Structures are given as structure tokens and as C-alpha cells.
Amino acid sequence: MNSFVVASILTMASMGATPVETHVVDRVDLVEINHLYDLQGRLVINQLIFYQWDSASQRFQVRAWRLLKTDDQLPRKSWNQDQFICHWRDMNVDRKVYADNVRETWTTYDPEVLERNMFPIEQRSELSQPDQLSGRLAKAESDEE
């Protein structure tokens, strides 16, 4: 072993364990890329809306939404997994959302707000939070492989 390798090992050992990065993985049935415009045609927001299919009501229901801040958040097709993946930093969490379908809409109304009349926010399952990860993360990551 050369002195550089030994010094590197000693430095890493003296630093202790590195902080573990929190990763959250979710699956949804549909991601909508929505561009919301006002009545004068000015862009108000770009957002991602995440939906789950509800067989009882026979329709997609909003699970969650996030502002689309950069193109890096856009769903990308994973050809080897035959699904779409959204990947971004969400507050203090590195988040991945897998979806079977993606659609893009341009509207003068907010589909997420409209959905609140039919399916209240309190009933939404939302995307996983880091404190809910106990079994969910392990299962989602094992499904990923």
C-alpha cells in the first residue's frame, strides 16, 4: 500500500460515518405535466401532478403535485423498465417517482385545485415522506431491480 492510500484510509476513518442520503421512491399510475395560463395567456405555473387510478370511481385521482422548477424534474422514459421516472431534490429528500403514463396539458384552470372539489386533499395518499420509509422504501427499491 502506498502512503497516499494509507493517508486516505486514515482520513476517512477519522471523519467517522458519512451522513446517509435520504432517498424516497414512489409509484403512480400517471404524471401530468401541466402548464397553467391565466386568461390573458400568461404562464402562471408549470407543475407535475401525480395520479393514482381509483377503480371504485373509475378515474384517476390526484395523489400529489409539485411545482416544476427545472427541466431536470420532467419525467424521462426508462426504456429498459418500460416506465417513466421523475427524479429531483424535494426539500431534503432525493425523490424518484415511477409512472406508467405521462401526459402534458396546457390549461387556463388548475386541474389539481379542481380535483379538490371531487377528492379532498385530506383523502389523498400524497408522496412518501422520509419518516414513512420503513418498509416502503425497501420494497420500492427491491421492485426497481
Short mmCIF file of C-alpha atoms in Angstrom, two decimals:
data_model
loop_
_atom_site.label_atom_id
_atom_site.label_comp_id
_atom_site.label_asym_id
_atom_site.label_seq_id
_atom_site.Cartn_x
_atom_site.Cartn_y
_atom_site.Cartn_z
CA MET A 1 0.00 0.00 0.00
CA ASN A 2 1.40 3.39 -0.89
CA SER A 3 1.35 6.30 1.55
CA PHE A 4 -1.44 8.08 -0.31
CA VAL A 5 -3.84 5.12 0.11
CA VAL A 6 -2.94 4.79 3.81
CA ALA A 7 -3.45 8.54 4.36
CA SER A 8 -6.82 8.37 2.58
CA ILE A 9 -7.99 5.46 4.71
CA LEU A 10 -6.90 7.19 7.91
CA THR A 11 -8.60 10.42 6.87
CA MET A 12 -11.88 8.63 6.09
CA ALA A 13 -11.72 6.68 9.35
CA SER A 14 -11.10 9.82 11.39
CA MET A 15 -14.12 11.52 9.79
CA GLY A 16 -16.45 8.81 11.05
CA ALA A 17 -19.51 7.63 9.25
CA THR A 18 -20.72 9.86 6.47
CA PRO A 19 -24.34 11.05 6.65
CA VAL A 20 -26.74 8.77 4.83
CA GLU A 21 -28.60 10.43 1.98
CA THR A 22 -32.39 10.02 2.20
CA HIS A 23 -33.99 8.58 -0.93
CA VAL A 24 -37.73 8.27 -1.41
CA VAL A 25 -39.27 6.12 -4.13
CA ASP A 26 -42.94 6.19 -5.13
CA ARG A 27 -45.05 4.68 -7.87
CA VAL A 28 -48.04 6.35 -9.51
CA ASP A 29 -50.22 5.49 -12.48
CA LEU A 30 -49.97 8.84 -14.27
CA VAL A 31 -47.87 12.01 -14.18
CA GLU A 32 -49.34 15.13 -15.74
CA ILE A 33 -47.04 17.95 -16.83
CA ASN A 34 -49.41 20.89 -16.55
CA HIS A 35 -48.76 24.41 -17.84
CA LEU A 36 -51.28 26.76 -16.21
CA TYR A 37 -52.03 30.03 -18.02
CA ASP A 38 -54.19 32.98 -16.97
CA LEU A 39 -56.99 34.25 -19.21
CA GLN A 40 -54.60 36.71 -20.90
CA GLY A 41 -52.40 33.81 -21.99
CA ARG A 42 -49.59 34.46 -19.49
CA LEU A 43 -47.90 31.48 -17.88
CA VAL A 44 -48.80 31.22 -14.18
CA ILE A 45 -47.06 27.97 -13.17
CA ASN A 46 -45.66 24.73 -14.51
CA GLN A 47 -46.44 21.76 -12.29
CA LEU A 48 -46.27 18.00 -12.03
CA ILE A 49 -49.48 16.32 -10.90
CA PHE A 50 -49.28 12.71 -9.71
CA TYR A 51 -52.35 10.47 -10.10
CA GLN A 52 -53.46 7.02 -8.91
CA TRP A 53 -56.16 5.08 -10.71
CA ASP A 54 -59.20 4.53 -8.50
CA SER A 55 -61.19 1.52 -9.68
CA ALA A 56 -64.19 2.36 -7.47
CA SER A 57 -64.73 5.74 -9.17
CA GLN A 58 -63.21 4.58 -12.49
CA ARG A 59 -60.95 7.61 -12.79
CA PHE A 60 -57.54 8.98 -11.96
CA GLN A 61 -57.39 10.82 -8.64
CA VAL A 62 -54.74 13.36 -7.67
CA ARG A 63 -52.28 11.97 -5.19
CA ALA A 64 -49.88 14.93 -5.03
CA TRP A 65 -48.42 17.81 -7.02
CA ARG A 66 -45.12 19.67 -7.16
CA LEU A 67 -44.01 22.87 -8.84
CA LEU A 68 -41.91 22.20 -11.90
CA LYS A 69 -38.84 24.32 -11.21
CA THR A 70 -36.37 22.85 -13.72
CA ASP A 71 -36.49 20.58 -16.75
CA ASP A 72 -34.48 18.06 -14.71
CA GLN A 73 -37.73 17.21 -12.89
CA LEU A 74 -39.51 16.19 -16.10
CA PRO A 75 -40.41 12.51 -16.45
CA ARG A 76 -37.96 10.59 -18.59
CA LYS A 77 -38.70 7.31 -20.33
CA SER A 78 -36.74 4.36 -18.98
CA TRP A 79 -36.83 2.03 -21.97
CA ASN A 80 -35.35 -0.94 -20.15
CA GLN A 81 -38.02 -0.68 -17.42
CA ASP A 82 -40.82 0.44 -19.78
CA GLN A 83 -41.89 3.26 -17.49
CA PHE A 84 -41.26 6.92 -16.80
CA ILE A 85 -39.09 8.27 -13.98
CA CYS A 86 -39.19 11.71 -12.36
CA HIS A 87 -36.10 12.38 -10.28
CA TRP A 88 -35.41 15.55 -8.28
CA ARG A 89 -34.36 17.01 -4.98
CA ASP A 90 -37.54 17.65 -2.95
CA MET A 91 -36.65 19.72 0.12
CA ASN A 92 -34.15 17.48 1.99
CA VAL A 93 -35.04 14.31 0.09
CA ASP A 94 -33.75 12.81 -3.14
CA ARG A 95 -37.04 11.71 -4.73
CA LYS A 96 -37.88 9.27 -7.55
CA VAL A 97 -41.38 8.75 -8.83
CA TYR A 98 -42.09 5.95 -11.29
CA ALA A 99 -45.15 6.12 -13.56
CA ASP A 100 -46.64 4.01 -16.31
CA ASN A 101 -48.05 7.01 -18.20
CA VAL A 102 -47.33 10.69 -18.78
CA ARG A 103 -49.47 13.41 -20.32
CA GLU A 104 -48.81 17.09 -20.95
CA THR A 105 -51.56 19.71 -20.73
CA TRP A 106 -51.92 23.47 -21.25
CA THR A 107 -54.87 24.86 -19.28
CA THR A 108 -56.47 28.08 -18.02
CA TYR A 109 -57.65 26.26 -14.89
CA ASP A 110 -55.67 24.32 -12.29
CA PRO A 111 -56.54 20.60 -12.54
CA GLU A 112 -55.16 19.93 -9.05
CA VAL A 113 -57.34 22.64 -7.46
CA LEU A 114 -60.39 21.48 -9.43
CA GLU A 115 -59.81 17.94 -8.18
CA ARG A 116 -60.17 19.14 -4.57
CA ASN A 117 -63.94 19.51 -5.18
CA MET A 118 -64.21 15.80 -6.04
CA PHE A 119 -61.46 14.30 -3.88
CA PRO A 120 -60.44 16.39 -0.83
CA ILE A 121 -56.75 16.89 -0.03
CA GLU A 122 -57.22 15.13 3.32
CA GLN A 123 -58.06 11.89 1.49
CA ARG A 124 -55.00 11.94 -0.77
CA SER A 125 -52.25 9.43 -0.12
CA GLU A 126 -49.54 12.03 -1.02
CA LEU A 127 -45.99 11.05 -1.91
CA SER A 128 -43.96 9.24 0.73
CA GLN A 129 -42.31 11.23 3.47
CA PRO A 130 -38.90 10.20 4.89
CA ASP A 131 -40.49 9.17 8.22
CA GLN A 132 -42.82 6.76 6.37
CA LEU A 133 -39.97 4.91 4.72
CA SER A 134 -39.58 1.90 6.97
CA GLY A 135 -41.00 -0.78 4.68
CA ARG A 136 -42.00 1.30 1.69
CA LEU A 137 -38.51 2.29 0.59
CA ALA A 138 -37.10 -1.20 0.87
CA LYS A 139 -39.98 -2.66 -1.17
CA ALA A 140 -39.85 0.05 -3.86
CA GLU A 141 -36.09 -0.29 -4.29
CA SER A 142 -36.28 -4.08 -4.48
CA ASP A 143 -39.00 -3.71 -7.16
CA GLU A 144 -36.62 -1.37 -9.01
CA GLU A 145 -34.09 -4.15 -9.59
#
